[in-house]
Short mmCIF file of C-alpha atoms in Angstrom, two decimals:
data_model
loop_
_atom_site.label_atom_id
_atom_site.label_comp_id
_atom_site.label_asym_id
_atom_site.label_seq_id
_atom_site.Cartn_x
_atom_site.Cartn_y
_atom_site.Cartn_z
CA UNK V 1477 61.16 -24.66 -44.88
CA UNK V 1478 58.05 -23.27 -43.56
CA UNK V 1479 57.65 -24.11 -39.81
CA UNK V 1480 54.98 -21.56 -38.84
CA UNK V 1481 51.90 -23.09 -37.07
CA UNK V 1482 49.94 -19.74 -37.24
CA UNK V 1483 50.01 -16.52 -39.24
CA UNK V 1484 49.90 -13.76 -36.66
CA UNK V 1485 52.07 -10.88 -37.41
CA UNK V 1486 54.66 -9.69 -40.11
CA UNK V 1487 57.12 -9.37 -37.12
CA UNK V 1488 57.31 -13.21 -36.86
CA UNK V 1489 58.26 -13.36 -40.63
CA UNK V 1490 61.94 -13.74 -41.92
CA UNK V 1491 62.60 -12.77 -45.46
CA UNK V 1492 62.92 -16.35 -46.53
CA UNK V 1493 59.74 -17.22 -45.02
CA UNK V 1494 58.05 -14.32 -46.94
CA UNK V 1495 59.62 -15.66 -50.07
CA UNK V 1496 58.20 -18.95 -49.57
CA UNK V 1497 54.84 -17.49 -49.43
CA UNK V 1498 55.32 -15.42 -52.64
CA UNK V 1499 56.75 -18.34 -54.56
CA UNK V 1500 53.83 -20.47 -53.37
CA UNK V 1501 51.34 -17.99 -54.36
CA UNK V 1502 53.02 -17.80 -57.84
CA UNK V 1503 52.40 -21.56 -58.48
CA UNK V 1504 48.94 -21.45 -57.09
CA UNK V 1505 47.82 -18.40 -59.32
CA UNK V 1506 46.38 -20.69 -61.92
CA UNK V 1507 43.88 -22.09 -59.69
CA UNK V 1508 43.06 -18.59 -58.51
CA UNK V 1509 42.07 -17.92 -61.83
CA UNK V 1510 39.69 -20.78 -61.94
CA UNK V 1511 41.57 -24.11 -62.76
CA UNK V 1512 40.51 -26.96 -60.86
CA UNK V 1513 42.25 -28.29 -57.72
CA UNK V 1514 41.86 -30.86 -54.89
CA UNK V 1515 44.77 -29.60 -53.18
CA UNK V 1516 42.88 -29.06 -49.97
CA UNK V 1517 40.12 -31.49 -50.48
CA UNK V 1518 38.72 -32.58 -47.22
CA UNK V 1519 39.82 -29.87 -45.23
CA UNK V 1520 37.62 -27.16 -43.45
CA UNK V 1521 38.43 -23.64 -42.91
CA UNK V 1522 36.27 -21.60 -40.33
CA UNK V 1523 35.95 -17.87 -41.07
CA UNK V 1524 35.38 -16.34 -37.64
CA UNK V 1525 34.80 -12.61 -38.09
CA UNK V 1526 33.66 -10.48 -35.13
CA UNK V 1527 33.99 -7.39 -37.20
CA UNK V 1528 32.44 -6.88 -40.87
CA UNK V 1529 34.59 -7.50 -43.67
CA UNK V 1530 33.97 -8.18 -47.29
CA UNK V 1531 37.17 -8.54 -49.23
CA UNK V 1532 39.09 -10.32 -46.87
CA UNK V 1533 36.50 -12.69 -45.66
CA UNK V 1534 35.40 -13.48 -49.33
CA UNK V 1535 39.12 -13.79 -50.59
CA UNK V 1536 39.97 -16.35 -47.86
CA UNK V 1537 36.58 -18.13 -48.88
CA UNK V 1538 37.66 -18.12 -52.75
CA UNK V 1539 40.98 -19.26 -51.99
CA UNK V 1540 39.83 -22.26 -49.92
CA UNK V 1541 37.13 -23.39 -52.18
CA UNK V 1542 39.20 -22.86 -55.36
CA UNK V 1543 41.59 -25.54 -53.61
CA UNK V 1544 38.65 -27.95 -53.09
CA UNK V 1545 38.43 -27.32 -49.55
CA UNK V 1546 35.13 -26.40 -47.37
CA UNK V 1547 34.26 -23.29 -45.65
CA UNK V 1548 32.31 -22.60 -42.40
CA UNK V 1549 31.38 -19.03 -42.20
CA UNK V 1550 30.73 -17.04 -39.25
CA UNK V 1551 29.79 -13.51 -39.93
CA UNK V 1552 29.88 -10.85 -37.26
CA UNK V 1553 26.11 -11.53 -36.52
CA UNK V 1554 26.74 -15.40 -35.84
CA UNK V 1555 29.85 -15.10 -34.37
CA UNK V 1556 28.52 -12.72 -31.48
CA UNK V 1557 25.58 -14.93 -30.91
CA UNK V 1558 27.65 -18.01 -30.76
CA UNK V 1559 29.87 -16.37 -28.16
CA UNK V 1560 26.78 -15.36 -26.32
CA UNK V 1561 29.01 -13.29 -23.97
CA UNK V 1562 31.53 -16.08 -23.71
CA UNK V 1563 35.22 -15.36 -23.99
CA UNK V 1564 36.90 -15.53 -27.26
CA UNK V 1565 39.43 -18.14 -25.89
CA UNK V 1566 36.39 -20.44 -25.23
CA UNK V 1567 34.82 -19.56 -28.52
CA UNK V 1568 38.08 -20.45 -30.27
CA UNK V 1569 38.57 -23.71 -28.29
CA UNK V 1570 34.98 -24.77 -29.46
CA UNK V 1571 35.15 -23.79 -33.07
CA UNK V 1572 38.82 -25.21 -33.69
CA UNK V 1573 37.05 -28.91 -33.05
CA UNK V 1574 35.16 -28.15 -36.13
CA UNK V 1575 37.84 -27.09 -38.69
CA UNK V 1576 41.39 -27.59 -39.79
CA UNK V 1577 42.18 -23.95 -39.89
CA UNK V 1578 40.80 -20.81 -38.27
CA UNK V 1579 40.74 -17.41 -39.85
CA UNK V 1580 40.02 -14.63 -37.30
CA UNK V 1581 39.16 -11.04 -37.38
CA UNK V 1582 38.41 -9.36 -33.96
CA UNK V 1583 38.29 -5.77 -32.54
CA UNK V 1584 40.79 -6.25 -29.85
CA UNK V 1585 44.63 -5.93 -30.55
CA UNK V 1586 46.27 -9.18 -29.88
CA UNK V 1587 43.35 -11.16 -30.34
CA UNK V 1588 44.85 -13.57 -32.75
CA UNK V 1589 48.03 -14.19 -30.89
CA UNK V 1590 45.61 -15.16 -27.85
CA UNK V 1591 43.50 -17.28 -29.90
CA UNK V 1592 46.37 -19.18 -31.25
CA UNK V 1593 47.05 -20.38 -27.69
CA UNK V 1594 43.74 -21.81 -27.26
CA UNK V 1595 43.10 -23.00 -30.63
CA UNK V 1596 43.88 -26.81 -31.60
CA UNK V 1597 44.31 -25.81 -35.25
CA UNK V 1598 46.33 -22.97 -36.96
CA UNK V 1599 44.98 -19.67 -36.63
CA UNK V 1600 45.36 -16.89 -39.44
CA UNK V 1601 45.13 -13.27 -38.20
CA UNK V 1602 42.69 -11.41 -40.72
CA UNK V 1603 42.98 -8.23 -38.68
CA UNK V 1604 42.90 -7.62 -35.00
CA UNK V 1605 41.79 -4.11 -33.98
CA UNK V 1606 44.19 -1.44 -35.01
CA UNK V 1607 46.96 -4.29 -34.93
CA UNK V 1608 48.21 -6.60 -37.47
CA UNK V 1609 46.91 -7.82 -40.67
CA UNK V 1610 49.79 -9.90 -41.99
CA UNK V 1611 47.83 -11.46 -44.93
CA UNK V 1612 47.38 -8.01 -46.39
CA UNK V 1613 50.95 -7.23 -46.17
CA UNK V 1614 51.72 -10.52 -47.97
CA UNK V 1615 49.49 -9.60 -50.78
CA UNK V 1616 51.04 -6.15 -50.88
CA UNK V 1617 54.40 -7.72 -51.30
CA UNK V 1618 53.25 -10.26 -53.77
CA UNK V 1619 51.53 -7.48 -56.01
CA UNK V 1620 54.94 -5.58 -55.71
CA UNK V 1621 56.88 -8.49 -56.92
CA UNK V 1622 54.43 -9.43 -59.75
CA UNK V 1623 53.85 -6.08 -61.24
CA UNK V 1624 57.15 -4.66 -60.44
CA UNK V 1625 60.10 -5.78 -58.31
CA UNK V 1626 60.84 -6.12 -54.61
CA UNK V 1627 64.71 -6.01 -54.28
CA UNK V 1628 65.73 -2.35 -53.81
CA UNK V 1629 62.22 -0.87 -54.97
CA UNK V 1630 61.65 2.78 -54.74
CA UNK V 1631 58.34 3.15 -53.03
CA UNK V 1632 56.13 5.67 -51.43
CA UNK V 1633 53.71 5.11 -48.77
CA UNK V 1634 51.16 7.90 -48.84
CA UNK V 1635 48.66 8.89 -46.33
CA UNK V 1636 47.89 8.01 -42.58
CA UNK V 1637 51.33 6.90 -41.75
CA UNK V 1638 50.82 7.31 -37.94
CA UNK V 1639 47.82 5.26 -37.14
CA UNK V 1640 47.77 3.02 -40.20
CA UNK V 1641 49.47 0.01 -38.77
CA UNK V 1642 49.05 -1.99 -41.82
CA UNK V 1643 51.51 0.39 -43.58
CA UNK V 1644 53.67 -0.20 -40.54
CA UNK V 1645 53.87 -4.18 -41.28
CA UNK V 1646 54.28 -3.33 -45.06
CA UNK V 1647 57.27 -0.75 -44.35
CA UNK V 1648 58.85 -3.43 -41.93
CA UNK V 1649 58.62 -6.21 -44.42
CA UNK V 1650 59.81 -3.93 -47.28
CA UNK V 1651 63.03 -2.83 -45.24
CA UNK V 1652 63.99 -6.71 -45.50
CA UNK V 1653 64.24 -6.10 -49.26
CA UNK V 1654 66.45 -3.11 -48.97
CA UNK V 1655 63.60 -0.82 -50.32
CA UNK V 1656 63.92 2.92 -50.76
CA UNK V 1657 61.03 4.32 -48.84
CA UNK V 1658 59.41 7.71 -49.35
CA UNK V 1659 56.88 8.40 -46.37
CA UNK V 1660 54.56 11.00 -47.60
CA UNK V 1661 52.05 12.18 -45.07
CA UNK V 1662 50.77 15.49 -43.61
CA UNK V 1663 52.77 16.55 -40.73
CA UNK V 1664 50.43 15.48 -38.06
CA UNK V 1665 50.13 11.89 -39.56
CA UNK V 1666 53.91 11.26 -39.86
CA UNK V 1667 55.23 7.57 -39.28
CA UNK V 1668 56.23 7.26 -35.48
CA UNK V 1669 59.99 7.64 -34.68
CA UNK V 1670 60.34 4.33 -33.21
CA UNK V 1671 59.10 2.64 -36.36
CA UNK V 1672 61.39 4.79 -38.80
CA UNK V 1673 64.38 3.69 -36.50
CA UNK V 1674 63.44 0.10 -36.91
CA UNK V 1675 63.33 0.42 -40.54
CA UNK V 1676 66.64 2.06 -40.71
CA UNK V 1677 68.12 -0.45 -38.61
CA UNK V 1678 67.04 -3.09 -41.05
CA UNK V 1679 68.89 -1.27 -43.89
CA UNK V 1680 65.95 0.77 -45.42
CA UNK V 1681 66.79 4.17 -47.10
CA UNK V 1682 63.98 6.26 -45.50
CA UNK V 1683 63.19 9.75 -46.71
CA UNK V 1684 60.02 11.76 -45.43
CA UNK V 1685 58.24 14.27 -47.26
CA UNK V 1686 54.96 16.12 -46.99
CA UNK V 1687 54.64 16.49 -50.83
CA UNK V 1688 53.66 13.70 -53.07
CA UNK V 1689 54.46 15.73 -56.25
CA UNK V 1690 58.19 16.19 -54.99
CA UNK V 1691 58.71 12.27 -54.87
CA UNK V 1692 56.29 10.86 -57.56
CA UNK V 1693 58.91 10.88 -60.40
CA UNK V 1694 61.49 8.73 -58.40
CA UNK V 1695 58.97 5.98 -57.90
CA UNK V 1696 58.53 2.41 -58.93
CA UNK V 1697 55.47 1.94 -56.59
CA UNK V 1698 52.96 4.39 -55.43
CA UNK V 1699 51.04 2.99 -52.18
CA UNK V 1700 48.10 5.16 -51.22
CA UNK V 1701 46.01 4.79 -48.16
CA UNK V 1702 42.94 6.51 -46.76
CA UNK V 1703 43.35 9.40 -44.65
CA UNK V 1704 40.64 9.18 -42.16
CA UNK V 1705 38.39 12.13 -41.19
CA UNK V 1706 38.16 11.39 -37.70
CA UNK V 1707 41.79 12.14 -37.47
CA UNK V 1708 41.22 15.82 -37.99
CA UNK V 1709 39.23 17.87 -35.41
CA UNK V 1710 38.74 20.58 -38.08
CA UNK V 1711 36.69 19.27 -41.14
CA UNK V 1712 38.20 22.28 -43.33
CA UNK V 1713 41.83 20.98 -42.56
CA UNK V 1714 40.76 17.62 -43.17
CA UNK V 1715 39.46 18.69 -46.66
CA UNK V 1716 42.66 20.47 -47.60
CA UNK V 1717 44.94 17.65 -46.44
CA UNK V 1718 42.71 14.89 -48.27
CA UNK V 1719 42.85 16.89 -51.51
CA UNK V 1720 46.58 17.49 -51.40
CA UNK V 1721 46.93 13.80 -51.35
CA UNK V 1722 44.59 12.76 -54.24
CA UNK V 1723 46.20 10.95 -57.11
CA UNK V 1724 45.08 12.58 -60.44
CA UNK V 1725 46.09 12.32 -63.96
CA UNK V 1726 47.82 15.44 -63.62
CA UNK V 1727 50.08 14.04 -60.96
CA UNK V 1728 51.24 11.26 -63.29
CA UNK V 1729 52.72 13.55 -66.19
CA UNK V 1730 56.37 12.78 -65.61
CA UNK V 1731 56.35 9.54 -63.57
CA UNK V 1732 58.45 6.57 -64.56
CA UNK V 1733 56.69 4.33 -67.41
CA UNK V 1734 56.45 1.32 -65.09
CA UNK V 1735 55.09 3.16 -61.84
CA UNK V 1736 52.35 0.95 -60.29
CA UNK V 1737 49.84 2.45 -58.17
CA UNK V 1738 48.49 0.30 -55.28
CA UNK V 1739 45.62 0.89 -52.80
CA UNK V 1740 44.40 -1.65 -50.08
CA UNK V 1741 40.54 -0.47 -51.13
CA UNK V 1742 37.99 0.68 -50.55
CA UNK V 1743 39.20 3.86 -51.75
CA UNK V 1744 37.06 7.10 -51.06
CA UNK V 1745 38.64 9.81 -53.11
CA UNK V 1746 42.33 9.29 -52.70
CA UNK V 1747 42.58 8.03 -56.44
CA UNK V 1748 40.74 9.64 -59.08
CA UNK V 1749 38.69 7.14 -61.20
CA UNK V 1750 40.41 8.60 -64.26
CA UNK V 1751 43.77 7.04 -62.98
CA UNK V 1752 41.65 3.54 -63.43
CA UNK V 1753 42.33 3.53 -67.18
CA UNK V 1754 46.20 3.94 -66.94
CA UNK V 1755 48.48 1.05 -67.11
CA UNK V 1756 49.67 2.43 -63.62
CA UNK V 1757 46.60 1.47 -61.83
CA UNK V 1758 47.05 -1.99 -60.27
CA UNK V 1759 44.58 -1.79 -57.29
CA UNK V 1760 42.28 -4.14 -58.67
CA UNK V 1761 44.92 -6.53 -59.56
CA UNK V 1762 46.05 -6.23 -56.15
CA UNK V 1763 42.64 -7.30 -54.84
CA UNK V 1764 43.08 -10.29 -57.09
CA UNK V 1765 46.24 -11.44 -55.84
CA UNK V 1766 44.62 -11.69 -52.10
CA UNK V 1767 43.34 -15.14 -53.43
CA UNK V 1768 46.48 -16.82 -54.59
CA UNK V 1769 48.61 -15.41 -51.53
CA UNK V 1770 45.93 -16.59 -49.21
CA UNK V 1771 45.89 -20.01 -50.90
CA UNK V 1772 49.55 -20.06 -50.60
CA UNK V 1773 49.15 -19.57 -46.69
CA UNK V 1774 46.56 -22.09 -46.33
CA UNK V 1775 48.45 -24.90 -48.21
CA UNK V 1776 51.54 -23.92 -46.18
CA UNK V 1777 49.60 -24.40 -42.89
CA UNK V 1778 47.47 -27.31 -43.89
CA UNK V 1779 50.07 -29.20 -46.18
CA UNK V 1780 51.31 -32.61 -45.05
CA UNK A 233 78.61 1.43 9.08
CA UNK A 234 75.97 4.18 9.08
CA UNK A 235 73.23 1.95 7.49
CA UNK A 236 73.84 -0.74 10.21
CA UNK A 237 72.79 1.87 12.78
CA UNK A 238 69.71 2.73 10.82
CA UNK A 239 68.40 -0.79 10.57
CA UNK A 240 69.73 -3.45 12.51
CA UNK A 241 71.20 -6.63 10.78
CA UNK A 242 68.78 -9.48 10.33
CA UNK A 243 69.45 -12.99 11.56
CA UNK A 244 67.86 -14.81 8.50
CA UNK A 245 66.28 -13.41 5.43
CA UNK A 246 66.73 -11.07 2.48
CA UNK A 247 68.10 -7.72 2.06
CA UNK A 248 67.30 -5.79 -0.90
CA UNK A 249 69.90 -3.01 -1.17
CA UNK A 250 70.66 -0.08 -3.61
CA UNK A 251 67.03 0.35 -4.56
CA UNK A 252 66.43 3.67 -6.20
CA UNK A 253 65.58 6.29 -3.67
CA UNK A 254 61.86 6.46 -3.19
CA UNK A 255 61.07 3.19 -4.64
CA UNK A 256 61.24 0.84 -1.65
CA UNK A 257 57.39 0.80 -1.15
CA UNK A 258 56.76 0.18 -4.74
CA UNK A 259 59.44 -2.77 -4.55
CA UNK A 260 57.24 -4.13 -1.90
CA UNK A 261 54.20 -3.76 -4.11
CA UNK A 262 55.67 -5.58 -6.95
CA UNK A 263 56.81 -8.43 -4.49
CA UNK A 264 53.16 -8.40 -3.21
CA UNK A 265 54.55 -8.02 0.40
CA UNK A 266 52.06 -6.35 2.47
CA UNK A 267 51.77 -5.75 6.37
CA UNK A 268 49.21 -8.60 6.19
CA UNK A 269 52.04 -11.25 6.31
CA UNK A 270 53.61 -12.21 9.65
CA UNK A 271 57.27 -11.45 8.30
CA UNK A 272 59.16 -8.27 10.02
CA UNK A 273 59.96 -6.03 7.49
CA UNK A 274 62.28 -3.09 7.81
CA UNK A 275 62.22 -0.11 5.10
CA UNK A 276 64.78 2.70 4.87
CA UNK A 277 64.25 5.35 2.59
CA UNK A 278 66.57 7.90 1.02
CA UNK A 279 69.67 6.71 2.85
CA UNK A 280 72.92 8.48 1.94
CA UNK A 281 75.10 6.23 -0.07
CA UNK A 282 78.41 6.15 -1.56
CA UNK A 283 77.70 5.00 -5.12
CA UNK A 284 74.33 6.76 -5.62
CA UNK A 285 73.40 9.87 -3.95
CA UNK A 286 70.69 8.03 -1.92
CA UNK A 287 69.10 4.65 -1.79
CA UNK A 288 66.29 2.66 -0.26
CA UNK A 289 66.90 -0.62 1.41
CA UNK A 290 64.65 -3.18 2.47
CA UNK A 291 64.91 -6.13 4.70
CA UNK A 292 62.58 -9.10 4.76
CA UNK A 293 63.16 -11.45 7.76
CA UNK A 294 62.86 -15.17 7.53
CA UNK A 295 62.10 -15.35 4.09
CA UNK A 296 64.69 -16.07 1.19
CA UNK A 297 63.51 -14.74 -1.96
CA UNK A 298 64.16 -16.60 -5.26
CA UNK A 299 65.89 -14.84 -8.12
CA UNK A 300 63.12 -15.12 -10.39
CA UNK A 301 60.99 -13.60 -7.70
CA UNK A 302 63.07 -10.83 -7.19
CA UNK A 303 64.20 -9.90 -10.70
CA UNK A 304 60.77 -8.42 -11.41
CA UNK A 305 61.77 -5.57 -9.20
CA UNK A 306 64.43 -4.70 -11.77
CA UNK A 307 61.59 -2.85 -13.73
CA UNK A 308 61.70 0.07 -11.07
CA UNK A 309 65.14 -0.65 -9.33
CA UNK A 310 67.54 -1.90 -11.82
CA UNK A 311 70.39 -1.41 -9.87
CA UNK A 312 69.26 -3.11 -6.71
CA UNK A 313 71.23 -5.94 -5.26
CA UNK A 314 69.86 -9.11 -3.25
CA UNK A 315 71.60 -10.28 -0.31
CA UNK A 316 70.51 -13.70 1.20
CA UNK A 317 71.32 -13.75 4.90
CA UNK A 318 71.76 -16.89 7.12
CA UNK A 319 72.79 -16.57 10.55
CA UNK A 320 73.85 -12.76 10.14
CA UNK A 321 76.27 -13.85 7.27
CA UNK A 322 75.63 -12.91 3.62
CA UNK A 323 75.62 -16.10 1.92
CA UNK A 324 74.46 -15.00 -1.50
CA UNK A 325 74.64 -11.69 -3.18
CA UNK A 326 73.74 -10.70 -6.79
CA UNK A 327 72.42 -7.81 -8.57
CA UNK A 328 68.83 -7.98 -10.04
CA UNK A 329 68.62 -9.14 -13.63
CA UNK A 330 66.26 -7.76 -16.06
CA UNK A 331 64.06 -10.47 -17.07
CA UNK A 332 63.77 -11.22 -20.83
CA UNK A 333 60.03 -11.80 -20.14
CA UNK A 334 57.64 -10.50 -17.49
CA UNK A 335 54.29 -11.90 -16.93
CA UNK A 336 51.36 -10.84 -14.64
CA UNK A 337 53.20 -7.92 -13.02
CA UNK A 338 52.46 -5.11 -15.30
CA UNK A 339 49.45 -4.69 -17.37
CA UNK A 340 49.31 -3.35 -20.92
CA UNK A 341 48.87 0.33 -21.36
CA UNK A 342 46.72 -0.08 -24.56
CA UNK A 343 43.13 -0.17 -23.42
CA UNK A 344 42.07 -2.06 -26.54
CA UNK A 345 44.70 -4.83 -25.84
CA UNK A 346 43.03 -8.50 -25.60
CA UNK A 347 45.14 -8.83 -22.23
CA UNK A 348 42.90 -5.93 -20.89
CA UNK A 349 39.66 -7.93 -21.27
CA UNK A 350 38.10 -10.80 -19.21
CA UNK A 351 39.97 -13.36 -21.34
CA UNK A 352 41.92 -15.98 -19.26
CA UNK A 353 45.31 -14.71 -19.94
CA UNK A 354 47.90 -12.72 -17.89
CA UNK A 355 49.65 -9.81 -19.26
CA UNK A 356 52.93 -10.78 -20.77
CA UNK A 357 55.99 -8.70 -21.95
CA UNK A 358 59.16 -8.98 -23.89
CA UNK A 359 62.26 -6.92 -23.19
CA UNK A 360 62.45 -4.53 -26.18
CA UNK A 361 65.11 -2.00 -25.06
CA UNK A 362 67.23 -1.84 -21.91
CA UNK A 363 68.20 1.71 -22.02
CA UNK A 364 65.79 3.52 -21.83
CA UNK A 365 63.68 0.52 -20.57
CA UNK A 366 61.09 -0.62 -22.87
CA UNK A 367 58.91 -3.71 -22.61
CA UNK A 368 56.68 -4.75 -25.61
CA UNK A 369 53.43 -6.44 -25.16
CA UNK A 370 53.32 -10.07 -26.18
CA UNK A 371 49.71 -9.62 -27.45
CA UNK A 372 49.27 -6.28 -29.01
CA UNK A 373 52.98 -5.22 -29.52
CA UNK A 374 52.46 -1.92 -27.45
CA UNK A 375 55.83 -0.81 -26.20
CA UNK A 376 55.76 0.35 -22.80
CA UNK A 377 58.23 3.13 -21.55
CA UNK A 378 58.55 5.45 -18.82
CA UNK A 379 57.75 4.84 -15.14
CA UNK A 380 56.83 0.99 -14.82
CA UNK A 381 55.27 1.35 -11.52
CA UNK A 382 52.33 3.05 -13.35
CA UNK A 383 51.76 -0.06 -15.05
CA UNK A 384 52.08 -2.48 -12.25
CA UNK A 385 48.79 -4.43 -11.84
CA UNK A 386 46.87 -3.54 -8.57
#
């Protein structure tokens, strides 16, 4: 049974709750592809975005509308003018009177958890600062389930593993599926020790490496993230590091036939466009899976 | 006993004993006990002790501190004992217990945490690890470690 009132952090999810979301998404996929549905007819979702976002906001909107629901959209401009210097807690108290579910993106960490205390309707965290983005993790898991397999999957998480906290939530969730995790990052962007020890406690096999080449042959999933320029004081250093983690056709010579490549997008130059044509490329499919996963969350929260 | 000579026994009130040496003033800070109240307060610092090399003691007269009030000091004085005194007799004695949750005493070290804004919420933490002591921010999940006195709200 799904008893959650809000979707705030992956930390709140048990494996069986994740499975419920993923099973729900599978059932709803046909509607994400365009089949008519009135599952959420009469329900209103408010998008409250204090920071710009395209794919997250649009995929939530698409999910709600394809299930027959209505959407109130407050982009960053409107959101800030509505709040006119008022506290987030007041804004949430007001807006939750106008909708059945509230989707929030906010620059402060912990904003969604606080909003949930003041909202009269369920709150979905669509990203809070450098904090959580649980619906991204769930759609990543769904992509792995649909395009590869979850139990005991051999996956490399590549890029900024130090500051990229969505990677932390994904790793945390994958540990519940006994994943074998290769953590591939430059020395200065390695995953923090406390998170690694959490992963091991959960039963995951964790192997660190600085070389993508060394591990790529052993993978079912290659999950690539962006390395941000601002993490490097020296631009030349950044250039070298960024290049060394670029996924190109050359890298894919000896990989497993069923390897899938994922990326939360937008990509800059982490994946060469040539790779898009290979059967390994699943990052655009991943972007599509955002819709059924968000549909599943909306129906679980709004279902009677 | 030597410590009885240092500070005289109190008639009624609370004695906080076995405070980590040097932390007595911080204990008072956490308990929000300032010289502004009328209560007679005695503080002894760096007193030689049998169990720990030295310790601090605080005696608060005519006030019995409730457990949930005092447990907060476990943050900086995990071995402290609380003695409730009535008519010079110890009528209750117990060790401070680390609370599972702590609200309003310390603030989050993450400057970008929602609890460090003008929002009407008080910072809240959940016990994460006992040794070494770690608390996790209820809002932003930041783990606080180290000297907790640095995090005490002023």
